[in-house]
Amino acid sequence: MMTPDLPRDAQGQLPILAARDLRKAFGRVVAMDGADFDLYPGEILAVIGDNGAGKSSMISALAGAMRPDSGNIWLDGKPVRFASPMDAREAGVETVFQTLAMAPALTIVDNLFLGREYRKPGLQGAIFRTLDRRRMRAEARDHLSQLGLMTIQNIDQIVETLSGGQRQGVAVARACAFGSRVIILDEPTAALGVKETRKVLDLIRDVRERGIAIVLISHNMPNVFEIADRVHIHRLGRRIAQVRPSELSMSDAVAIMTGAMEPPEPDPKGYHHVQTG
Amino acid sequence: MPSDDASPLFSERAGFGRRTINVLNGNPTIIPMLVLVVGVLAFSLIVGERFLHPFNLSLVLQQVTVIGVLALAQTLIILTAGIDLSVGAIMVLSSIAMGHLSVQLGLPPALSLMIGIATGGVCGALNGIFITLLRLPPFIVTLGTWSIFNSVLQFWSNGQTIRQQEIAVDAPILQWTGTAVRAGAAQLTLGSLLMLGLALLLWYILNRTAYGRHIYAVGNDPTAARLSGINTRRVLFSVYVLAGLICGVAGWILIGRIGAVSPLGGATANLDSITAVVIGGTSLFGGRGSIAGTLMGALIVGLFRNGLALAGLDVLWQEFAIGILIIMAVGFDQWLRRISA
């Protein structure tokens, strides 16, 4: 494997999650054509791109949901190969899928711990496999209150009875709950109204405050420009630009995204100067 | 409105209607419980003393035991959004295995019993293989295996019934589930107690273990379950095996109930088990329902039949009433899904 020579940000930090030259073809359709990616600690990176630009494929590769044909991924400078979302999760990369991946008929606690339940200590857990419901409840309450999601909420309420924003909140809380260092959010506000969108954006900022780096995939340009520290623009299967929202207008970003405008600084291989906030 | 913006993401200002829906969604046994209570009250008013007599009520429990156990197996499967049309055939096949091996081949009765229950597990595994490995729809798979298991059991039993006396001599353990236990004026059978014990065990598994929560998750949203790290196919397969084993136990209880081993039992058992599950408030769409609901569903069917019979109505009207209950139960579930979506 090629030794990573990854670009540092303004603080001299190496990317927490990086990828080089990811390629993936589905038959004759090329989904990734040498895609690069850099995410730095503590930032919110928005990934934008037209439909079919291949950003979902890239995100799937980073999240372990899809294996690229070739290319490398580094987490904290170490090469990684995720065979499944579970692999990625264990390494500290959590993804909140657009569908949220929650079972609507189960409770908030059930969903927070789905697939990683705690069992009671001692024989009861070892032999009878009894769930430690008290511990899960307490921790669930903890996680929700840390993100300011806990007011009068009944933790045993089933997820289906929550509003779209609340569900997103629970999904984000779940992603934060297990010591993750990177959270990938796929269209977190797509299904939400204006007020709930606002609350979810606040929530994303809170998560950043906790030192977790965030990848935000969104079609909502005003959201992206409001909240992102940097914007990764994807086109025709690869990254064609990285910009700071303050340096570019929204319409220019869309123009670059759709190919109507040349990117301000092309992003060839070995491009080392990265603008970060 | 700034005041609204300041309100937290989690605030609850639901109206009475929405709150009611939330409660019903979170507690699927409320409706069958109500039906059960109203039914008991209505029949005790119409029929009077005879209906509420402990002996009569315990008789109903005996009558619903076989279907009740099958319905427990069916509940597991319907919770995964599947369906099993072969439960009755698996039960009879298991009972024939037990009877044939012990009475006709002279194997030790306890061993025959074990093999009989294991036969149920093998049948369930077969269903599970078709459904999880070949990814065929459960309805079609179990329609097919229902037919297959039926022919196998006809072949195995040679169409012959093993008589009560033979079993009593050669393998009395097979009739153990029919043993009566007196409790005051009530008369229970060990089979009924076995059903209650089994229900308790399944309740524990479904509600107090991770595996149980995974069964709900797989039925409710398989994609979400998979993305949460659950091996959905393994869960599905194991549920069909577990259901098969429970059907094997039902075969044992069937022998206790009728005394003999007959290839003819269980013709309507498949559908009766689904009836109990559905009336018990478990959703055919998966992920919602409970063991307690299923027990109530089985009891509702039994009590309605019993009450209507005591009230002097013909059997055909009992069937009529059960039909209405099924449609009401499914209609209610659909309605709840629609408004809470």
Coordinates of C-alpha atoms in Angstrom, one line a residue:
Chain A
M1 CA 0.0 0.0 0.0
M2 CA 1.2 3.5 -0.9
T3 CA 2.5 5.4 2.2
P4 CA 0.0 8.1 3.0
D5 CA 1.4 11.6 2.5
L6 CA -1.7 13.2 3.7
P7 CA -2.1 17.0 3.8
R8 CA -2.3 18.8 7.2
D9 CA -4.8 21.4 8.1
A10 CA -4.0 25.0 9.4
Q11 CA -3.4 23.6 12.9
G12 CA -1.0 21.0 11.5
Q13 CA -3.3 18.1 12.2
L14 CA -3.5 15.1 10.0
P15 CA -7.0 14.1 8.7
I16 CA -8.9 11.9 11.0
L17 CA -10.5 10.2 8.0
A18 CA -8.9 10.3 4.6
A19 CA -9.2 8.4 1.3
R20 CA -7.2 8.4 -1.9
D21 CA -8.1 7.3 -5.4
L22 CA -11.2 5.3 -4.5
R23 CA -12.6 3.5 -7.6
K24 CA -15.8 1.6 -8.0
A25 CA -17.7 0.5 -11.1
F26 CA -21.1 -1.2 -11.3
G27 CA -20.9 -2.9 -14.7
R28 CA -20.2 0.0 -17.1
V29 CA -21.4 2.7 -14.7
V30 CA -18.5 4.3 -12.9
A31 CA -19.6 5.4 -9.5
M32 CA -16.2 6.5 -8.2
D33 CA -13.4 7.6 -10.5
G34 CA -10.4 8.3 -8.3
A35 CA -12.2 9.9 -5.4
D36 CA -10.2 11.6 -2.7
F37 CA -11.5 12.6 0.7
D38 CA -10.1 14.4 3.8
L39 CA -11.9 15.1 7.1
Y40 CA -10.0 16.9 9.9
P41 CA -10.6 16.6 13.6
G42 CA -13.3 18.7 15.1
E43 CA -14.7 20.0 11.8
I44 CA -18.0 19.8 10.0
L45 CA -17.3 18.9 6.4
A46 CA -20.2 19.1 4.0
V47 CA -20.2 16.9 1.0
I48 CA -22.2 18.3 -1.9
G49 CA -22.7 17.0 -5.4
D50 CA -25.4 16.5 -8.0
N51 CA -27.5 13.4 -8.0
G52 CA -25.4 10.6 -9.6
A53 CA -22.1 12.4 -8.9
G54 CA -21.1 9.4 -6.8
K55 CA -21.1 11.0 -3.4
S56 CA -23.3 8.2 -2.0
S57 CA -20.8 5.6 -3.2
M58 CA -17.9 7.4 -1.6
I59 CA -19.8 7.8 1.7
S60 CA -20.8 4.1 1.5
A61 CA -17.1 3.2 1.1
L62 CA -16.1 5.4 4.1
A63 CA -19.0 3.9 6.2
G64 CA -18.1 0.3 5.3
A65 CA -21.4 -0.2 3.5
M66 CA -19.7 -0.9 0.2
R67 CA -16.2 -2.1 -0.8
P68 CA -14.4 0.0 -3.3
D69 CA -12.7 -1.8 -6.2
S70 CA -9.5 0.0 -5.4
G71 CA -8.2 2.8 -3.4
N72 CA -7.2 3.3 0.3
I73 CA -8.8 4.7 3.4
W74 CA -7.0 5.9 6.5
L75 CA -8.4 6.5 9.9
D76 CA -6.2 8.5 12.2
G77 CA -3.3 7.9 9.8
K78 CA -3.7 4.1 9.9
P79 CA -4.9 2.2 6.8
V80 CA -8.3 0.6 7.3
R81 CA -10.5 -1.7 5.3
F82 CA -14.1 -1.8 6.4
A83 CA -15.9 -5.0 5.4
S84 CA -19.2 -3.8 6.9
P85 CA -20.8 -0.8 8.7
M86 CA -20.2 -2.8 11.9
D87 CA -16.4 -2.8 11.1
A88 CA -16.5 0.9 10.6
R89 CA -18.5 1.5 13.7
E90 CA -16.1 -0.5 15.8
A91 CA -13.2 1.6 14.5
G92 CA -15.1 4.7 15.5
V93 CA -16.9 5.8 12.3
E94 CA -20.7 5.9 12.9
T95 CA -23.1 6.6 10.1
V96 CA -26.6 8.0 10.5
F97 CA -28.3 6.7 7.3
Q98 CA -31.0 8.7 5.7
T99 CA -33.5 6.0 6.7
L100 CA -32.1 6.4 10.3
A101 CA -31.8 2.6 10.6
M102 CA -34.2 2.5 13.5
A103 CA -37.0 0.1 14.2
P104 CA -40.1 2.3 14.6
A105 CA -42.0 -0.1 16.7
L106 CA -39.2 -0.4 19.3
T107 CA -38.6 2.1 22.1
I108 CA -36.0 4.8 22.2
V109 CA -33.8 2.7 24.6
D110 CA -34.2 -0.4 22.4
N111 CA -33.1 1.5 19.4
L112 CA -30.2 3.2 21.0
F113 CA -28.7 -0.1 22.0
L114 CA -30.0 -2.2 19.1
G115 CA -27.2 -4.7 18.2
R116 CA -25.0 -3.7 21.2
E117 CA -27.2 -4.4 24.2
Y118 CA -25.7 -4.7 27.7
R119 CA -26.3 -7.9 29.6
K120 CA -26.5 -8.1 33.3
P121 CA -23.2 -8.9 35.1
G122 CA -22.6 -12.3 36.6
L123 CA -24.4 -15.5 36.0
Q124 CA -27.7 -14.0 35.2
G125 CA -26.2 -12.3 32.1
A126 CA -23.9 -15.1 31.2
I127 CA -26.4 -18.0 31.5
F128 CA -29.8 -16.5 31.2
R129 CA -28.6 -13.7 28.9
T130 CA -30.7 -11.2 30.8
L131 CA -30.6 -7.6 29.5
D132 CA -29.3 -5.0 31.9
R133 CA -32.3 -2.8 31.3
R134 CA -31.6 -0.4 34.1
R135 CA -28.1 0.3 32.9
M136 CA -29.3 0.8 29.3
R137 CA -32.0 3.2 30.5
A138 CA -29.6 5.2 32.6
E139 CA -27.1 5.5 29.8
A140 CA -29.7 6.3 27.3
R141 CA -31.0 9.1 29.5
D142 CA -27.4 10.3 29.9
H143 CA -26.7 10.4 26.2
L144 CA -29.9 12.2 25.4
S145 CA -29.4 14.8 28.1
Q146 CA -25.8 15.5 27.0
L147 CA -27.2 16.5 23.6
G148 CA -30.0 18.5 25.2
L149 CA -32.5 16.1 23.9
M150 CA -33.9 15.2 27.3
T151 CA -36.7 17.3 28.6
I152 CA -39.8 15.4 29.6
Q153 CA -39.2 12.6 27.3
N154 CA -40.3 9.1 28.2
I155 CA -37.3 6.9 27.3
D156 CA -39.6 3.9 26.8
Q157 CA -41.7 5.7 24.2
I158 CA -41.7 3.9 20.8
V159 CA -39.8 5.7 18.1
E160 CA -42.7 5.8 15.8
T161 CA -44.5 8.2 18.0
L162 CA -41.7 10.7 17.8
S163 CA -41.5 13.6 15.3
G164 CA -39.1 13.5 12.4
G165 CA -36.7 15.8 14.2
Q166 CA -36.9 13.8 17.4
R167 CA -36.1 10.6 15.5
Q168 CA -33.1 12.3 13.9
G169 CA -32.1 13.4 17.4
V170 CA -32.2 9.8 18.7
A171 CA -30.3 8.6 15.7
V172 CA -27.6 11.2 16.3
A173 CA -27.5 10.4 20.0
R174 CA -27.0 6.7 19.1
A175 CA -24.1 7.6 16.8
C176 CA -22.5 9.7 19.5
A177 CA -23.1 7.2 22.3
F178 CA -20.4 4.7 21.6
G179 CA -17.2 6.7 21.7
S180 CA -17.2 7.4 18.0
R181 CA -14.7 9.9 16.5
V182 CA -16.4 10.4 13.1
I183 CA -20.1 10.7 12.4
I184 CA -21.4 10.6 8.9
L185 CA -24.8 12.2 8.6
D186 CA -26.7 11.4 5.4
E187 CA -29.3 14.1 4.6
P188 CA -30.3 14.7 8.2
T189 CA -32.7 17.5 7.4
A190 CA -34.2 16.2 4.2
A191 CA -37.5 15.2 5.8
L192 CA -37.8 18.0 8.3
G193 CA -39.7 21.2 8.5
V194 CA -38.0 24.6 9.1
K195 CA -38.1 24.6 12.9
E196 CA -37.0 21.0 13.3
T197 CA -34.2 21.6 10.8
R198 CA -33.0 24.4 12.9
K199 CA -32.9 22.2 16.0
V200 CA -31.1 19.5 14.2
L201 CA -28.5 21.9 13.0
D202 CA -28.0 23.1 16.6
L203 CA -27.6 19.5 17.5
I204 CA -24.9 18.9 14.9
R205 CA -23.0 21.9 16.3
D206 CA -23.3 20.4 19.8
V207 CA -21.9 17.2 18.5
R208 CA -18.9 19.1 17.0
E209 CA -18.4 20.8 20.4
R210 CA -17.8 17.3 21.8
G211 CA -14.9 16.9 19.6
I212 CA -16.4 14.6 17.0
A213 CA -15.7 15.3 13.4
I214 CA -18.8 15.3 11.2
V215 CA -19.4 14.6 7.6
L216 CA -22.6 16.1 6.4
I217 CA -24.2 15.1 3.1
S218 CA -26.9 17.5 2.1
H219 CA -28.7 19.0 -0.8
N220 CA -29.8 21.9 1.3
M221 CA -27.3 24.7 0.3
P222 CA -28.5 27.2 2.9
N223 CA -27.9 24.6 5.6
V224 CA -24.6 23.6 4.2
F225 CA -23.4 27.2 4.0
E226 CA -24.6 28.0 7.5
I227 CA -23.1 25.1 9.4
A228 CA -20.1 23.6 7.4
D229 CA -16.5 24.6 8.2
R230 CA -15.5 23.3 4.8
V231 CA -17.3 22.0 1.7
H232 CA -16.2 19.1 -0.4
I233 CA -17.7 19.4 -3.9
H234 CA -18.1 16.1 -5.8
R235 CA -18.6 15.7 -9.5
L236 CA -18.4 12.8 -12.0
G237 CA -17.1 10.4 -9.4
R238 CA -14.4 12.5 -7.7
R239 CA -13.7 15.5 -5.6
I240 CA -13.3 18.5 -7.8
A241 CA -13.0 21.2 -5.1
Q242 CA -12.7 21.9 -1.4
V243 CA -13.8 25.4 -0.4
R244 CA -14.7 27.4 2.6
P245 CA -18.3 28.6 2.7
S246 CA -17.1 32.2 3.3
E247 CA -15.0 32.2 0.1
L248 CA -17.7 31.2 -2.3
S249 CA -21.3 32.0 -3.0
M250 CA -24.0 29.4 -2.9
S251 CA -24.8 29.8 -6.6
D252 CA -21.1 29.4 -7.5
A253 CA -21.0 26.2 -5.5
V254 CA -24.0 24.9 -7.3
A255 CA -22.4 26.0 -10.6
I256 CA -19.2 24.0 -9.8
M257 CA -21.2 21.1 -8.7
T258 CA -23.1 20.9 -12.0
G259 CA -20.1 21.7 -14.2
A260 CA -21.4 25.1 -15.2
M261 CA -18.3 26.7 -13.7
E262 CA -14.7 25.7 -13.3
P263 CA -13.6 25.0 -9.8
P264 CA -11.6 27.9 -8.3
E265 CA -8.5 25.7 -7.6
P266 CA -8.5 22.3 -9.3
D267 CA -7.7 19.4 -7.0
P268 CA -5.2 17.2 -8.8
K269 CA -3.4 14.3 -7.2
G270 CA -0.8 15.4 -4.7
Y271 CA -2.6 18.6 -4.0
H272 CA -1.3 19.5 -0.6
H273 CA -2.6 23.0 0.2
V274 CA -5.8 22.5 2.0
Q275 CA -7.9 25.4 3.2
T276 CA -9.3 24.8 6.6
G277 CA -10.9 27.0 9.2
Chain B
M1 CA -41.8 32.7 16.6
P2 CA -38.7 32.9 18.8
S3 CA -40.4 31.2 21.7
D4 CA -40.9 28.1 19.5
D5 CA -37.3 28.1 18.4
A6 CA -36.2 28.1 22.0
S7 CA -38.3 25.1 22.8
P8 CA -36.2 21.9 22.9
L9 CA -36.3 19.3 20.2
F10 CA -38.0 17.0 22.6
S11 CA -41.2 18.6 23.7
E12 CA -44.5 17.0 24.0
R13 CA -47.7 18.8 23.3
A14 CA -49.7 15.9 22.0
G15 CA -53.4 16.0 22.1
F16 CA -55.6 13.4 23.7
G17 CA -56.1 11.5 20.5
R18 CA -52.4 11.3 19.7
R19 CA -51.7 10.2 23.3
T20 CA -54.2 7.4 23.0
I21 CA -52.7 6.2 19.8
N22 CA -49.2 6.3 21.4
V23 CA -50.5 4.2 24.3
L24 CA -52.2 1.7 22.0
N25 CA -49.0 1.5 19.9
G26 CA -46.8 0.9 22.9
N27 CA -49.2 -1.6 24.5
P28 CA -50.6 -3.9 21.9
T29 CA -52.3 -6.1 24.5
I30 CA -54.8 -3.4 25.6
I31 CA -57.3 -4.2 22.9
P32 CA -57.4 -8.0 23.3
M33 CA -57.6 -7.5 27.1
L34 CA -60.6 -5.3 26.6
V35 CA -62.3 -7.8 24.3
L36 CA -61.6 -10.5 26.8
V37 CA -63.1 -8.6 29.7
V38 CA -66.1 -7.4 27.7
G39 CA -66.6 -10.9 26.3
V40 CA -66.5 -12.5 29.8
L41 CA -68.9 -9.9 31.2
A42 CA -71.3 -10.2 28.2
F43 CA -71.4 -14.0 28.4
S44 CA -71.8 -14.1 32.1
L45 CA -74.8 -11.8 31.7
I46 CA -76.3 -13.8 28.9
V47 CA -75.4 -17.4 30.0
G48 CA -75.1 -16.7 33.7
E49 CA -73.6 -18.9 36.4
R50 CA -72.7 -21.8 34.2
F51 CA -70.3 -19.7 32.1
L52 CA -68.3 -18.3 35.0
H53 CA -68.1 -21.6 36.9
P54 CA -64.4 -22.5 37.4
F55 CA -64.9 -25.9 35.9
N56 CA -66.3 -24.4 32.7
L57 CA -63.4 -21.8 32.5
S58 CA -60.8 -24.5 33.1
L59 CA -62.5 -26.6 30.4
V60 CA -62.0 -23.6 28.0
L61 CA -58.3 -23.5 29.0
Q62 CA -58.0 -27.2 28.2
Q63 CA -59.8 -26.7 24.8
V64 CA -57.4 -23.9 23.8
T65 CA -54.2 -25.5 24.9
V66 CA -53.2 -27.2 21.7
I67 CA -54.0 -24.3 19.5
G68 CA -52.5 -22.0 22.2
V69 CA -49.1 -23.7 22.0
L70 CA -49.2 -23.6 18.2
A71 CA -50.1 -19.9 18.4
L72 CA -47.0 -19.2 20.6
A73 CA -44.9 -20.7 17.8
Q74 CA -46.9 -18.7 15.2
T75 CA -46.4 -15.5 17.2
L76 CA -42.6 -15.7 16.9
I77 CA -42.9 -16.1 13.2
I78 CA -45.5 -13.4 12.7
L79 CA -43.3 -11.0 14.7
T80 CA -40.7 -11.4 12.1
A81 CA -43.3 -10.5 9.5
G82 CA -43.5 -14.1 8.3
I83 CA -46.3 -16.6 8.5
D84 CA -46.2 -20.4 9.0
L85 CA -49.0 -22.4 7.4
S86 CA -47.3 -25.7 8.3
V87 CA -47.5 -25.5 12.1
G88 CA -50.4 -27.9 12.4
A89 CA -48.7 -30.5 10.1
I90 CA -45.5 -30.2 12.0
M91 CA -47.4 -30.8 15.2
V92 CA -49.1 -34.0 13.9
L93 CA -45.9 -35.2 12.3
S94 CA -44.1 -34.9 15.6
S95 CA -46.8 -36.7 17.5
I96 CA -46.6 -39.5 14.9
A97 CA -42.9 -39.7 15.3
M98 CA -43.3 -40.1 19.1
G99 CA -46.0 -42.7 18.8
H100 CA -44.4 -44.7 16.0
L101 CA -41.0 -44.9 17.5
S102 CA -42.1 -45.8 21.0
V103 CA -45.1 -48.1 20.3
Q104 CA -44.4 -49.7 17.0
L105 CA -40.6 -49.7 17.0
G106 CA -40.2 -50.1 20.8
L107 CA -37.7 -47.3 21.4
P108 CA -37.6 -46.0 24.9
P109 CA -40.6 -43.6 25.3
A110 CA -38.5 -40.7 26.6
L111 CA -36.1 -41.0 23.7
S112 CA -39.1 -41.2 21.3
L113 CA -40.5 -38.0 22.9
M114 CA -37.2 -36.2 22.4
I115 CA -36.9 -37.4 18.8
G116 CA -40.5 -36.3 18.2
I117 CA -39.8 -32.8 19.4
A118 CA -36.6 -32.7 17.4
T119 CA -38.6 -33.7 14.3
G120 CA -40.5 -30.5 14.8
G121 CA -37.2 -28.6 14.9
V122 CA -36.0 -30.3 11.7
C123 CA -39.3 -29.3 9.9
G124 CA -38.8 -25.8 11.2
A125 CA -35.2 -25.8 10.0
L126 CA -36.4 -26.9 6.6
N127 CA -38.8 -23.9 6.4
G128 CA -36.0 -21.7 7.6
I129 CA -33.6 -22.9 4.9
F130 CA -36.1 -22.2 2.2
I131 CA -36.9 -18.8 3.6
T132 CA -33.5 -17.5 4.5
L133 CA -31.1 -19.3 2.1
L134 CA -33.3 -19.3 -1.0
R135 CA -35.1 -16.1 0.1
L136 CA -38.6 -17.5 -0.8
P137 CA -41.7 -15.9 0.7
P138 CA -42.8 -17.6 4.0
F139 CA -46.4 -17.9 2.8
I140 CA -45.4 -20.0 -0.3
V141 CA -42.7 -22.0 1.5
T142 CA -44.9 -23.1 4.3
L143 CA -47.9 -23.7 2.0
G144 CA -45.5 -26.1 0.2
T145 CA -44.1 -27.7 3.3
W146 CA -47.6 -28.0 4.8
S147 CA -48.4 -30.3 1.8
I148 CA -45.0 -32.1 2.1
F149 CA -45.3 -32.7 5.9
N150 CA -48.8 -33.9 5.4
S151 CA -47.8 -36.5 2.9
V152 CA -44.9 -37.6 5.0
L153 CA -47.1 -38.0 8.0
Q154 CA -49.6 -40.0 6.0
F155 CA -46.8 -42.2 4.7
W156 CA -45.2 -42.6 8.2
S157 CA -48.4 -43.4 10.0
N158 CA -49.7 -45.5 7.1
G159 CA -53.0 -43.7 7.7
Q160 CA -53.4 -45.6 10.9
T161 CA -54.2 -44.3 14.4
I162 CA -52.2 -45.6 17.3
R163 CA -54.9 -46.4 19.9
Q164 CA -55.0 -45.0 23.4
Q165 CA -54.6 -48.4 25.1
E166 CA -51.5 -49.2 23.2
I167 CA -49.9 -45.9 24.2
A168 CA -51.0 -46.3 27.8
V169 CA -49.2 -49.6 27.9
D170 CA -46.0 -48.9 25.9
A171 CA -45.4 -45.2 26.3
P172 CA -47.5 -43.6 29.1
I173 CA -45.1 -40.6 29.1
L174 CA -46.7 -39.5 25.8
Q175 CA -50.0 -39.1 27.6
W176 CA -48.5 -37.3 30.6
T177 CA -49.6 -33.9 29.2
G178 CA -53.3 -35.1 29.6
T179 CA -52.9 -35.7 33.3
A180 CA -55.6 -33.7 35.2
V181 CA -54.7 -31.5 38.1
R182 CA -57.5 -30.4 40.4
A183 CA -57.5 -26.9 41.8
G184 CA -60.7 -26.4 43.7
A185 CA -63.6 -26.8 41.3
A186 CA -61.3 -26.1 38.3
Q187 CA -59.6 -28.9 36.5
L188 CA -56.4 -28.2 34.7
T189 CA -54.2 -30.5 32.7
L190 CA -50.4 -30.7 32.8
G191 CA -50.5 -29.7 29.1
S192 CA -52.2 -26.4 30.0
L193 CA -49.6 -25.8 32.6
L194 CA -46.9 -26.6 30.1
M195 CA -48.4 -24.1 27.7
L196 CA -48.3 -21.4 30.4
G197 CA -44.7 -22.3 31.3
L198 CA -43.8 -22.1 27.6
A199 CA -45.5 -18.7 27.3
L200 CA -43.5 -17.4 30.3
L201 CA -40.3 -18.6 28.8
L202 CA -41.0 -17.0 25.4
W203 CA -42.1 -13.8 27.1
Y204 CA -38.7 -13.8 28.9
I205 CA -36.8 -14.4 25.7
L206 CA -38.7 -11.8 23.7
N207 CA -38.6 -9.0 26.3
R208 CA -35.6 -9.7 28.5
T209 CA -32.9 -10.8 26.1
A210 CA -31.1 -9.2 23.2
Y211 CA -32.2 -12.0 20.9
G212 CA -35.9 -11.2 21.6
R213 CA -35.4 -7.6 20.8
H214 CA -33.7 -8.6 17.6
I215 CA -36.7 -10.7 16.6
Y216 CA -38.9 -7.6 16.9
A217 CA -36.4 -5.5 15.1
V218 CA -36.0 -7.9 12.2
G219 CA -39.8 -8.0 11.7
N220 CA -40.3 -4.3 12.1
D221 CA -37.5 -3.1 9.8
P222 CA -35.1 -5.6 8.4
T223 CA -32.8 -3.0 6.9
A224 CA -32.5 -1.1 10.2
A225 CA -31.8 -4.3 12.0
R226 CA -29.1 -5.2 9.5
L227 CA -27.5 -1.8 9.7
S228 CA -27.5 -2.1 13.5
G229 CA -25.3 -5.1 13.2
I230 CA -28.0 -7.8 13.6
N231 CA -27.5 -11.0 11.5
T232 CA -31.1 -10.9 10.2
R233 CA -30.9 -14.2 8.4
R234 CA -29.6 -16.0 11.4
V235 CA -32.3 -14.6 13.6
L236 CA -35.0 -15.6 11.0
F237 CA -33.6 -19.1 10.6
S238 CA -33.5 -19.6 14.4
V239 CA -37.0 -18.4 14.8
Y240 CA -38.3 -21.0 12.4
V241 CA -36.3 -23.7 14.2
L242 CA -37.6 -22.6 17.6
A243 CA -41.2 -22.5 16.2
G244 CA -40.7 -26.0 14.9
L245 CA -39.6 -27.2 18.3
I246 CA -42.6 -25.6 20.0
C247 CA -44.8 -27.4 17.4
G248 CA -43.1 -30.6 18.5
V249 CA -44.1 -29.8 22.1
A250 CA -47.6 -29.1 20.8
G251 CA -47.6 -32.6 19.3
W252 CA -46.9 -34.1 22.7
I253 CA -49.7 -32.0 24.2
L254 CA -52.0 -33.2 21.4
I255 CA -51.4 -36.8 22.3
G256 CA -52.3 -35.9 25.9
R257 CA -55.4 -34.2 24.8
I258 CA -56.8 -36.9 22.5
G259 CA -55.1 -39.9 24.1
A260 CA -54.2 -41.4 20.8
V261 CA -51.9 -40.6 17.9
S262 CA -53.9 -39.8 14.8
P263 CA -52.8 -38.6 11.4
L264 CA -56.1 -36.7 11.0
G265 CA -55.7 -34.2 13.8
G266 CA -54.7 -30.6 13.1
A267 CA -56.4 -30.0 9.8
T268 CA -57.7 -26.6 10.9
A269 CA -54.9 -26.0 13.4
N270 CA -52.8 -23.9 11.0
L271 CA -55.4 -21.3 10.5
D272 CA -56.7 -21.5 14.1
S273 CA -53.2 -20.6 15.4
I274 CA -53.1 -17.5 13.1
T275 CA -56.6 -16.5 14.3
A276 CA -55.4 -16.6 17.9
V277 CA -52.3 -14.5 17.1
V278 CA -54.2 -11.9 15.1
I279 CA -57.0 -11.5 17.6
G280 CA -54.3 -11.2 20.2
G281 CA -53.2 -8.0 18.6
T282 CA -50.0 -9.1 16.9
S283 CA -49.5 -7.3 13.6
L284 CA -49.2 -9.4 10.4
F285 CA -46.7 -6.8 9.2
G286 CA -44.3 -7.8 11.9
G287 CA -42.5 -6.2 14.8
R288 CA -45.5 -5.6 16.9
G289 CA -47.3 -7.9 19.3
S290 CA -46.8 -10.0 22.4
I291 CA -47.0 -13.4 23.9
A292 CA -49.6 -12.3 26.4
G293 CA -51.7 -11.0 23.6
T294 CA -51.6 -14.4 21.8
L295 CA -52.6 -16.2 25.0
M296 CA -55.5 -13.8 25.3
G297 CA -56.3 -14.3 21.6
A298 CA -56.5 -18.0 22.1
L299 CA -58.7 -17.6 25.2
I300 CA -61.0 -15.1 23.4
V301 CA -61.6 -17.7 20.7
G302 CA -62.2 -20.4 23.2
L303 CA -64.5 -18.3 25.4
F304 CA -66.5 -17.1 22.5
R305 CA -67.0 -20.6 21.2
N306 CA -67.9 -21.8 24.7
G307 CA -70.2 -18.9 25.6
L308 CA -72.0 -19.1 22.3
A309 CA -72.5 -22.8 22.7
L310 CA -73.8 -22.4 26.2
A311 CA -76.1 -19.7 24.9
G312 CA -77.5 -22.4 22.6
L313 CA -76.2 -21.1 19.3
D314 CA -75.2 -23.4 16.6
V315 CA -71.6 -24.1 15.7
L316 CA -71.9 -22.2 12.5
W317 CA -72.6 -19.0 14.4
Q318 CA -69.5 -19.6 16.5
E319 CA -67.5 -19.6 13.3
F320 CA -69.3 -16.5 12.2
A321 CA -68.4 -14.6 15.4
I322 CA -64.7 -15.7 15.2
G323 CA -64.7 -14.4 11.6
I324 CA -65.9 -11.0 12.7
L325 CA -63.3 -10.9 15.5
I326 CA -60.5 -11.6 13.0
I327 CA -61.6 -8.9 10.6
M328 CA -62.0 -6.4 13.4
A329 CA -58.6 -7.2 14.8
V330 CA -56.8 -6.8 11.5
G331 CA -58.9 -3.7 10.6
F332 CA -57.9 -2.1 13.9
D333 CA -54.2 -2.9 13.3
Q334 CA -54.3 -1.5 9.8
W335 CA -56.0 1.7 11.1
L336 CA -53.4 2.1 13.9
R337 CA -50.6 1.6 11.3
R338 CA -52.1 4.2 9.0
I339 CA -52.7 7.0 11.6
S340 CA -49.4 6.5 13.4
A341 CA -47.3 6.5 10.3

